[in-house]
Amino acid sequence: MIERRSGQDRRSNERFSVNIDVEWEGFAGKENGTISDISVSGCFVLCSGEVEDGDYVKIWFPLTNGKKIQFMAEIANHVFEIGFGAKFINLSEAQIDFLEVFVDTLRDD
């Protein structure tokens, strides 16, 4: 059995437990999920949608004003019917700033 939490990317950035409902979209269409942990470089999304390692997805993160910010991500690992770990890719400066500020608020809690 392959341990999904192993590998070079794992824990390269501090991760924080969260419970954030999101929408995400892969090749099969738009799905709902819940981010269970997040860092400035990626997240784990609890969901039942089908993905494969290496797939690209869009993840819409809700903002407090009712809007959403979109992130592109590559599937780093997946567990059928549980979810997937995703590494954020092609981040703009604004997206990087958002993630850094968001993670800092989690660090302070």
mmCIF file of N, CA and C in Angstrom:
data_model
loop_
_atom_site.group_PDB
_atom_site.id
_atom_site.type_symbol
_atom_site.label_atom_id
_atom_site.label_comp_id
_atom_site.label_asym_id
_atom_site.label_seq_id
_atom_site.Cartn_x
_atom_site.Cartn_y
_atom_site.Cartn_z
ATOM 1 N N MET A 1 0.829 -1.182 0.000
ATOM 2 C CA MET A 1 0.000 0.000 0.000
ATOM 3 C C MET A 1 0.876 1.248 0.000
ATOM 4 N N ILE A 2 0.541 2.222 -0.844
ATOM 5 C CA ILE A 2 1.303 3.461 -0.939
ATOM 6 C C ILE A 2 0.806 4.441 0.112
ATOM 7 N N GLU A 3 1.725 4.991 0.872
ATOM 8 C CA GLU A 3 1.389 5.984 1.886
ATOM 9 C C GLU A 3 1.244 7.335 1.206
ATOM 10 N N ARG A 4 0.030 7.916 1.212
ATOM 11 C CA ARG A 4 -0.226 9.169 0.513
ATOM 12 C C ARG A 4 0.503 10.341 1.143
ATOM 13 N N ARG A 5 0.894 10.222 2.383
ATOM 14 C CA ARG A 5 1.549 11.334 3.064
ATOM 15 C C ARG A 5 3.062 11.294 2.939
ATOM 16 N N SER A 6 3.580 10.430 2.092
ATOM 17 C CA SER A 6 5.024 10.396 1.907
ATOM 18 C C SER A 6 5.381 11.158 0.645
ATOM 19 N N GLY A 7 6.654 11.362 0.441
ATOM 20 C CA GLY A 7 7.086 12.033 -0.779
ATOM 21 C C GLY A 7 7.786 13.337 -0.474
ATOM 22 N N GLN A 8 8.463 13.839 -1.464
ATOM 23 C CA GLN A 8 9.280 15.026 -1.310
ATOM 24 C C GLN A 8 8.461 16.278 -1.014
ATOM 25 N N ASP A 9 7.275 16.416 -1.613
ATOM 26 C CA ASP A 9 6.483 17.622 -1.426
ATOM 27 C C ASP A 9 5.837 17.705 -0.053
ATOM 28 N N ARG A 10 5.636 16.571 0.593
ATOM 29 C CA ARG A 10 4.908 16.536 1.851
ATOM 30 C C ARG A 10 5.599 17.363 2.918
ATOM 31 N N ARG A 11 4.857 18.274 3.507
ATOM 32 C CA ARG A 11 5.308 19.091 4.632
ATOM 33 C C ARG A 11 6.476 20.019 4.297
ATOM 34 N N SER A 12 6.646 20.362 3.025
ATOM 35 C CA SER A 12 7.672 21.351 2.708
ATOM 36 C C SER A 12 7.242 22.726 3.234
ATOM 37 N N ASN A 13 5.945 22.909 3.408
ATOM 38 C CA ASN A 13 5.400 24.104 4.041
ATOM 39 C C ASN A 13 4.472 23.657 5.161
ATOM 40 N N GLU A 14 4.443 24.437 6.228
ATOM 41 C CA GLU A 14 3.584 24.102 7.359
ATOM 42 C C GLU A 14 2.125 24.090 6.927
ATOM 43 N N ARG A 15 1.419 23.017 7.289
ATOM 44 C CA ARG A 15 0.000 22.884 6.950
ATOM 45 C C ARG A 15 -0.841 23.131 8.190
ATOM 46 N N PHE A 16 -2.065 23.635 7.942
ATOM 47 C CA PHE A 16 -2.980 23.952 9.020
ATOM 48 C C PHE A 16 -4.316 23.292 8.760
ATOM 49 N N SER A 17 -4.895 22.709 9.797
ATOM 50 C CA SER A 17 -6.212 22.088 9.685
ATOM 51 C C SER A 17 -7.275 23.170 9.561
ATOM 52 N N VAL A 18 -8.168 22.977 8.602
ATOM 53 C CA VAL A 18 -9.272 23.898 8.366
ATOM 54 C C VAL A 18 -10.504 23.090 7.980
ATOM 55 N N ASN A 19 -11.606 23.753 7.833
ATOM 56 C CA ASN A 19 -12.847 23.132 7.360
ATOM 57 C C ASN A 19 -13.535 24.159 6.464
ATOM 58 N N ILE A 20 -13.127 24.189 5.181
ATOM 59 C CA ILE A 20 -13.587 25.217 4.254
ATOM 60 C C ILE A 20 -14.283 24.555 3.072
ATOM 61 N N ASP A 21 -15.571 24.843 2.913
ATOM 62 C CA ASP A 21 -16.313 24.304 1.778
ATOM 63 C C ASP A 21 -15.891 25.043 0.512
ATOM 64 N N VAL A 22 -15.561 24.277 -0.522
ATOM 65 C CA VAL A 22 -15.100 24.837 -1.789
ATOM 66 C C VAL A 22 -15.802 24.153 -2.954
ATOM 67 N N GLU A 23 -15.667 24.769 -4.103
ATOM 68 C CA GLU A 23 -16.015 24.125 -5.359
ATOM 69 C C GLU A 23 -14.703 23.855 -6.072
ATOM 70 N N TRP A 24 -14.659 22.763 -6.834
ATOM 71 C CA TRP A 24 -13.483 22.474 -7.629
ATOM 72 C C TRP A 24 -13.935 21.872 -8.949
ATOM 73 N N GLU A 25 -13.084 21.989 -9.955
ATOM 74 C CA GLU A 25 -13.444 21.485 -11.269
ATOM 75 C C GLU A 25 -12.276 20.735 -11.879
ATOM 76 N N GLY A 26 -12.560 19.524 -12.307
ATOM 77 C CA GLY A 26 -11.606 18.707 -13.039
ATOM 78 C C GLY A 26 -12.177 18.370 -14.394
ATOM 79 N N PHE A 27 -11.599 17.365 -15.036
ATOM 80 C CA PHE A 27 -12.050 17.000 -16.381
ATOM 81 C C PHE A 27 -13.502 16.530 -16.408
ATOM 82 N N ALA A 28 -14.016 16.015 -15.297
ATOM 83 C CA ALA A 28 -15.381 15.484 -15.251
ATOM 84 C C ALA A 28 -16.424 16.540 -14.881
ATOM 85 N N GLY A 29 -15.986 17.774 -14.627
ATOM 86 C CA GLY A 29 -16.936 18.825 -14.299
ATOM 87 C C GLY A 29 -16.732 19.382 -12.903
ATOM 88 N N LYS A 30 -17.663 20.236 -12.504
ATOM 89 C CA LYS A 30 -17.584 20.935 -11.226
ATOM 90 C C LYS A 30 -18.136 20.058 -10.107
ATOM 91 N N GLU A 31 -17.449 20.088 -8.968
ATOM 92 C CA GLU A 31 -17.818 19.287 -7.794
ATOM 93 C C GLU A 31 -17.714 20.156 -6.548
ATOM 94 N N ASN A 32 -18.295 19.682 -5.463
ATOM 95 C CA ASN A 32 -18.141 20.309 -4.154
ATOM 96 C C ASN A 32 -17.155 19.502 -3.326
ATOM 97 N N GLY A 33 -16.475 20.168 -2.420
ATOM 98 C CA GLY A 33 -15.547 19.496 -1.532
ATOM 99 C C GLY A 33 -15.283 20.360 -0.319
ATOM 100 N N THR A 34 -14.427 19.869 0.548
ATOM 101 C CA THR A 34 -14.055 20.590 1.762
ATOM 102 C C THR A 34 -12.547 20.527 1.927
ATOM 103 N N ILE A 35 -11.910 21.694 2.018
ATOM 104 C CA ILE A 35 -10.472 21.718 2.292
ATOM 105 C C ILE A 35 -10.290 21.356 3.756
ATOM 106 N N SER A 36 -9.486 20.305 4.016
ATOM 107 C CA SER A 36 -9.250 19.868 5.396
ATOM 108 C C SER A 36 -7.903 20.332 5.930
ATOM 109 N N ASP A 37 -6.969 20.638 5.038
ATOM 110 C CA ASP A 37 -5.736 21.279 5.470
ATOM 111 C C ASP A 37 -5.184 22.109 4.323
ATOM 112 N N ILE A 38 -4.423 23.139 4.696
ATOM 113 C CA ILE A 38 -3.935 24.087 3.692
ATOM 114 C C ILE A 38 -2.571 24.613 4.097
ATOM 115 N N SER A 39 -1.767 24.942 3.101
ATOM 116 C CA SER A 39 -0.493 25.635 3.287
ATOM 117 C C SER A 39 -0.373 26.640 2.154
ATOM 118 N N VAL A 40 0.716 27.381 2.117
ATOM 119 C CA VAL A 40 0.899 28.335 1.034
ATOM 120 C C VAL A 40 1.169 27.633 -0.291
ATOM 121 N N SER A 41 1.481 26.339 -0.253
ATOM 122 C CA SER A 41 1.798 25.639 -1.495
ATOM 123 C C SER A 41 0.738 24.643 -1.951
ATOM 124 N N GLY A 42 -0.251 24.327 -1.108
ATOM 125 C CA GLY A 42 -1.251 23.355 -1.525
ATOM 126 C C GLY A 42 -2.289 23.098 -0.451
ATOM 127 N N CYS A 43 -3.133 22.102 -0.737
ATOM 128 C CA CYS A 43 -4.211 21.782 0.196
ATOM 129 C C CYS A 43 -4.666 20.342 -0.012
ATOM 130 N N PHE A 44 -5.477 19.849 0.920
ATOM 131 C CA PHE A 44 -6.127 18.553 0.754
ATOM 132 C C PHE A 44 -7.625 18.812 0.714
ATOM 133 N N VAL A 45 -8.280 18.288 -0.328
ATOM 134 C CA VAL A 45 -9.710 18.480 -0.526
ATOM 135 C C VAL A 45 -10.420 17.156 -0.299
ATOM 136 N N LEU A 46 -11.303 17.128 0.685
ATOM 137 C CA LEU A 46 -12.154 15.963 0.917
ATOM 138 C C LEU A 46 -13.286 15.999 -0.101
ATOM 139 N N CYS A 47 -13.420 14.931 -0.880
ATOM 140 C CA CYS A 47 -14.460 14.886 -1.917
ATOM 141 C C CYS A 47 -14.528 13.478 -2.494
ATOM 142 N N SER A 48 -15.582 13.236 -3.253
ATOM 143 C CA SER A 48 -15.733 11.922 -3.867
ATOM 144 C C SER A 48 -15.520 11.965 -5.375
ATOM 145 N N GLY A 49 -15.157 13.105 -5.932
ATOM 146 C CA GLY A 49 -14.946 13.211 -7.372
ATOM 147 C C GLY A 49 -13.746 12.407 -7.836
ATOM 148 N N GLU A 50 -13.752 12.072 -9.106
ATOM 149 C CA GLU A 50 -12.682 11.256 -9.664
ATOM 150 C C GLU A 50 -11.568 12.125 -10.230
ATOM 151 N N VAL A 51 -10.354 11.859 -9.777
ATOM 152 C CA VAL A 51 -9.147 12.517 -10.281
ATOM 153 C C VAL A 51 -8.028 11.487 -10.320
ATOM 154 N N GLU A 52 -6.987 11.827 -11.016
ATOM 155 C CA GLU A 52 -5.785 11.007 -11.065
ATOM 156 C C GLU A 52 -4.592 11.888 -10.729
ATOM 157 N N ASP A 53 -3.548 11.290 -10.183
ATOM 158 C CA ASP A 53 -2.325 12.039 -9.920
ATOM 159 C C ASP A 53 -1.860 12.688 -11.218
ATOM 160 N N GLY A 54 -1.476 13.961 -11.133
ATOM 161 C CA GLY A 54 -1.020 14.691 -12.301
ATOM 162 C C GLY A 54 -2.113 15.480 -13.007
ATOM 163 N N ASP A 55 -3.397 15.216 -12.694
ATOM 164 C CA ASP A 55 -4.495 15.997 -13.273
ATOM 165 C C ASP A 55 -4.411 17.437 -12.794
ATOM 166 N N TYR A 56 -4.978 18.335 -13.577
ATOM 167 C CA TYR A 56 -5.075 19.736 -13.188
ATOM 168 C C TYR A 56 -6.519 20.048 -12.820
ATOM 169 N N VAL A 57 -6.684 20.833 -11.760
ATOM 170 C CA VAL A 57 -8.019 21.222 -11.300
ATOM 171 C C VAL A 57 -8.032 22.710 -10.976
ATOM 172 N N LYS A 58 -9.237 23.260 -10.976
ATOM 173 C CA LYS A 58 -9.468 24.612 -10.485
ATOM 174 C C LYS A 58 -10.162 24.469 -9.138
ATOM 175 N N ILE A 59 -9.739 25.267 -8.168
ATOM 176 C CA ILE A 59 -10.356 25.268 -6.845
ATOM 177 C C ILE A 59 -10.811 26.686 -6.548
ATOM 178 N N TRP A 60 -12.111 26.843 -6.209
ATOM 179 C CA TRP A 60 -12.658 28.153 -5.869
ATOM 180 C C TRP A 60 -12.775 28.263 -4.357
ATOM 181 N N PHE A 61 -12.036 29.193 -3.791
ATOM 182 C CA PHE A 61 -11.945 29.428 -2.357
ATOM 183 C C PHE A 61 -12.872 30.578 -2.003
ATOM 184 N N PRO A 62 -13.805 30.397 -1.062
ATOM 185 C CA PRO A 62 -14.749 31.464 -0.738
ATOM 186 C C PRO A 62 -14.096 32.588 0.069
ATOM 187 N N LEU A 63 -14.492 33.802 -0.237
ATOM 188 C CA LEU A 63 -14.029 34.972 0.506
ATOM 189 C C LEU A 63 -15.149 35.454 1.424
ATOM 190 N N THR A 64 -14.815 36.263 2.400
ATOM 191 C CA THR A 64 -15.817 36.721 3.370
ATOM 192 C C THR A 64 -16.856 37.651 2.749
ATOM 193 N N ASN A 65 -16.542 38.272 1.608
ATOM 194 C CA ASN A 65 -17.484 39.188 0.965
ATOM 195 C C ASN A 65 -18.444 38.478 0.007
ATOM 196 N N GLY A 66 -18.415 37.146 0.000
ATOM 197 C CA GLY A 66 -19.305 36.381 -0.867
ATOM 198 C C GLY A 66 -18.710 36.037 -2.223
ATOM 199 N N LYS A 67 -17.581 36.635 -2.562
ATOM 200 C CA LYS A 67 -16.899 36.324 -3.817
ATOM 201 C C LYS A 67 -15.993 35.114 -3.616
ATOM 202 N N LYS A 68 -15.352 34.679 -4.696
ATOM 203 C CA LYS A 68 -14.453 33.523 -4.634
ATOM 204 C C LYS A 68 -13.162 33.852 -5.361
ATOM 205 N N ILE A 69 -12.076 33.241 -4.889
ATOM 206 C CA ILE A 69 -10.792 33.365 -5.565
ATOM 207 C C ILE A 69 -10.453 31.987 -6.141
ATOM 208 N N GLN A 70 -10.028 31.974 -7.397
ATOM 209 C CA GLN A 70 -9.743 30.709 -8.078
ATOM 210 C C GLN A 70 -8.248 30.397 -8.034
ATOM 211 N N PHE A 71 -7.940 29.142 -7.747
ATOM 212 C CA PHE A 71 -6.572 28.650 -7.781
ATOM 213 C C PHE A 71 -6.481 27.491 -8.762
ATOM 214 N N MET A 72 -5.401 27.446 -9.513
ATOM 215 C CA MET A 72 -5.099 26.275 -10.338
ATOM 216 C C MET A 72 -4.215 25.369 -9.494
ATOM 217 N N ALA A 73 -4.423 24.063 -9.642
ATOM 218 C CA ALA A 73 -3.639 23.122 -8.846
ATOM 219 C C ALA A 73 -3.410 21.838 -9.625
ATOM 220 N N GLU A 74 -2.342 21.157 -9.267
ATOM 221 C CA GLU A 74 -2.031 19.845 -9.825
ATOM 222 C C GLU A 74 -2.236 18.807 -8.736
ATOM 223 N N ILE A 75 -2.910 17.714 -9.077
ATOM 224 C CA ILE A 75 -3.149 16.650 -8.111
ATOM 225 C C ILE A 75 -1.816 15.967 -7.797
ATOM 226 N N ALA A 76 -1.413 16.029 -6.533
ATOM 227 C CA ALA A 76 -0.170 15.398 -6.084
ATOM 228 C C ALA A 76 -0.421 13.948 -5.669
ATOM 229 N N ASN A 77 -1.596 13.713 -5.077
ATOM 230 C CA ASN A 77 -1.982 12.355 -4.687
ATOM 231 C C ASN A 77 -3.482 12.334 -4.484
ATOM 232 N N HIS A 78 -4.053 11.173 -4.633
ATOM 233 C CA HIS A 78 -5.501 11.057 -4.427
ATOM 234 C C HIS A 78 -5.816 9.740 -3.746
ATOM 235 N N VAL A 79 -6.910 9.729 -3.029
ATOM 236 C CA VAL A 79 -7.414 8.528 -2.372
ATOM 237 C C VAL A 79 -8.875 8.402 -2.784
ATOM 238 N N PHE A 80 -9.203 7.340 -3.488
ATOM 239 C CA PHE A 80 -10.543 7.140 -4.020
ATOM 240 C C PHE A 80 -11.590 7.301 -2.927
ATOM 241 N N GLU A 81 -12.625 8.082 -3.224
ATOM 242 C CA GLU A 81 -13.763 8.348 -2.337
ATOM 243 C C GLU A 81 -13.402 9.094 -1.048
ATOM 244 N N ILE A 82 -12.158 9.571 -0.940
ATOM 245 C CA ILE A 82 -11.767 10.370 0.227
ATOM 246 C C ILE A 82 -11.392 11.782 -0.201
ATOM 247 N N GLY A 83 -10.513 11.895 -1.189
ATOM 248 C CA GLY A 83 -10.136 13.219 -1.651
ATOM 249 C C GLY A 83 -8.779 13.243 -2.312
ATOM 250 N N PHE A 84 -8.215 14.447 -2.425
ATOM 251 C CA PHE A 84 -6.936 14.593 -3.105
ATOM 252 C C PHE A 84 -6.093 15.699 -2.482
ATOM 253 N N GLY A 85 -4.797 15.495 -2.575
ATOM 254 C CA GLY A 85 -3.839 16.522 -2.217
ATOM 255 C C GLY A 85 -3.470 17.262 -3.488
ATOM 256 N N ALA A 86 -3.450 18.586 -3.431
ATOM 257 C CA ALA A 86 -3.185 19.392 -4.612
ATOM 258 C C ALA A 86 -2.100 20.418 -4.327
ATOM 259 N N LYS A 87 -1.247 20.610 -5.320
ATOM 260 C CA LYS A 87 -0.195 21.619 -5.235
ATOM 261 C C LYS A 87 -0.621 22.802 -6.100
ATOM 262 N N PHE A 88 -0.681 23.993 -5.495
ATOM 263 C CA PHE A 88 -1.051 25.186 -6.243
ATOM 264 C C PHE A 88 0.000 25.466 -7.317
ATOM 265 N N ILE A 89 -0.470 25.877 -8.510
ATOM 266 C CA ILE A 89 0.444 26.173 -9.612
ATOM 267 C C ILE A 89 0.068 27.510 -10.250
ATOM 268 N N ASN A 90 1.037 28.086 -10.951
ATOM 269 C CA ASN A 90 0.823 29.324 -11.720
ATOM 270 C C ASN A 90 0.162 30.421 -10.887
ATOM 271 N N LEU A 91 0.634 30.594 -9.665
ATOM 272 C CA LEU A 91 0.046 31.598 -8.771
ATOM 273 C C LEU A 91 0.475 33.009 -9.154
ATOM 274 N N SER A 92 -0.477 33.927 -9.130
ATOM 275 C CA SER A 92 -0.169 35.347 -9.321
ATOM 276 C C SER A 92 0.358 35.906 -7.991
ATOM 277 N N GLU A 93 0.924 37.108 -8.051
ATOM 278 C CA GLU A 93 1.388 37.754 -6.819
ATOM 279 C C GLU A 93 0.226 37.950 -5.846
ATOM 280 N N ALA A 94 -0.951 38.307 -6.360
ATOM 281 C CA ALA A 94 -2.123 38.508 -5.503
ATOM 282 C C ALA A 94 -2.542 37.204 -4.826
ATOM 283 N N GLN A 95 -2.481 36.087 -5.551
ATOM 284 C CA GLN A 95 -2.834 34.793 -4.960
ATOM 285 C C GLN A 95 -1.821 34.380 -3.897
ATOM 286 N N ILE A 96 -0.549 34.609 -4.170
ATOM 287 C CA ILE A 96 0.495 34.301 -3.187
ATOM 288 C C ILE A 96 0.278 35.135 -1.929
ATOM 289 N N ASP A 97 0.034 36.436 -2.113
ATOM 290 C CA ASP A 97 -0.222 37.321 -0.968
ATOM 291 C C ASP A 97 -1.427 36.836 -0.169
ATOM 292 N N PHE A 98 -2.513 36.479 -0.854
ATOM 293 C CA PHE A 98 -3.714 35.989 -0.183
ATOM 294 C C PHE A 98 -3.384 34.764 0.662
ATOM 295 N N LEU A 99 -2.689 33.776 0.071
ATOM 296 C CA LEU A 99 -2.358 32.549 0.807
ATOM 297 C C LEU A 99 -1.465 32.830 2.007
ATOM 298 N N GLU A 100 -0.479 33.700 1.836
ATOM 299 C CA GLU A 100 0.420 34.019 2.948
ATOM 300 C C GLU A 100 -0.336 34.680 4.099
ATOM 301 N N VAL A 101 -1.206 35.622 3.783
ATOM 302 C CA VAL A 101 -1.988 36.303 4.823
ATOM 303 C C VAL A 101 -2.956 35.319 5.476
ATOM 304 N N PHE A 102 -3.638 34.497 4.676
ATOM 305 C CA PHE A 102 -4.587 33.526 5.210
ATOM 306 C C PHE A 102 -3.892 32.552 6.151
ATOM 307 N N VAL A 103 -2.773 31.995 5.723
ATOM 308 C CA VAL A 103 -2.049 31.031 6.551
ATOM 309 C C VAL A 103 -1.521 31.713 7.813
ATOM 310 N N ASP A 104 -1.089 32.956 7.717
ATOM 311 C CA ASP A 104 -0.638 33.688 8.912
ATOM 312 C C ASP A 104 -1.761 33.824 9.939
ATOM 313 N N THR A 105 -3.005 34.021 9.480
ATOM 314 C CA THR A 105 -4.114 34.122 10.426
ATOM 315 C C THR A 105 -4.341 32.783 11.137
ATOM 316 N N LEU A 106 -4.068 31.683 10.452
ATOM 317 C CA LEU A 106 -4.211 30.368 11.064
ATOM 318 C C LEU A 106 -3.100 30.107 12.058
ATOM 319 N N ARG A 107 -1.936 30.599 11.768
ATOM 320 C CA ARG A 107 -0.769 30.430 12.644
ATOM 321 C C ARG A 107 -0.994 31.147 13.964
ATOM 322 N N ASP A 108 -1.683 32.273 13.927
ATOM 323 C CA ASP A 108 -1.903 33.087 15.116
ATOM 324 C C ASP A 108 -2.996 32.520 16.023
ATOM 325 N N ASP A 109 -3.829 31.619 15.489
ATOM 326 C CA ASP A 109 -4.937 31.072 16.290
ATOM 327 C C ASP A 109 -4.464 30.069 17.308
#
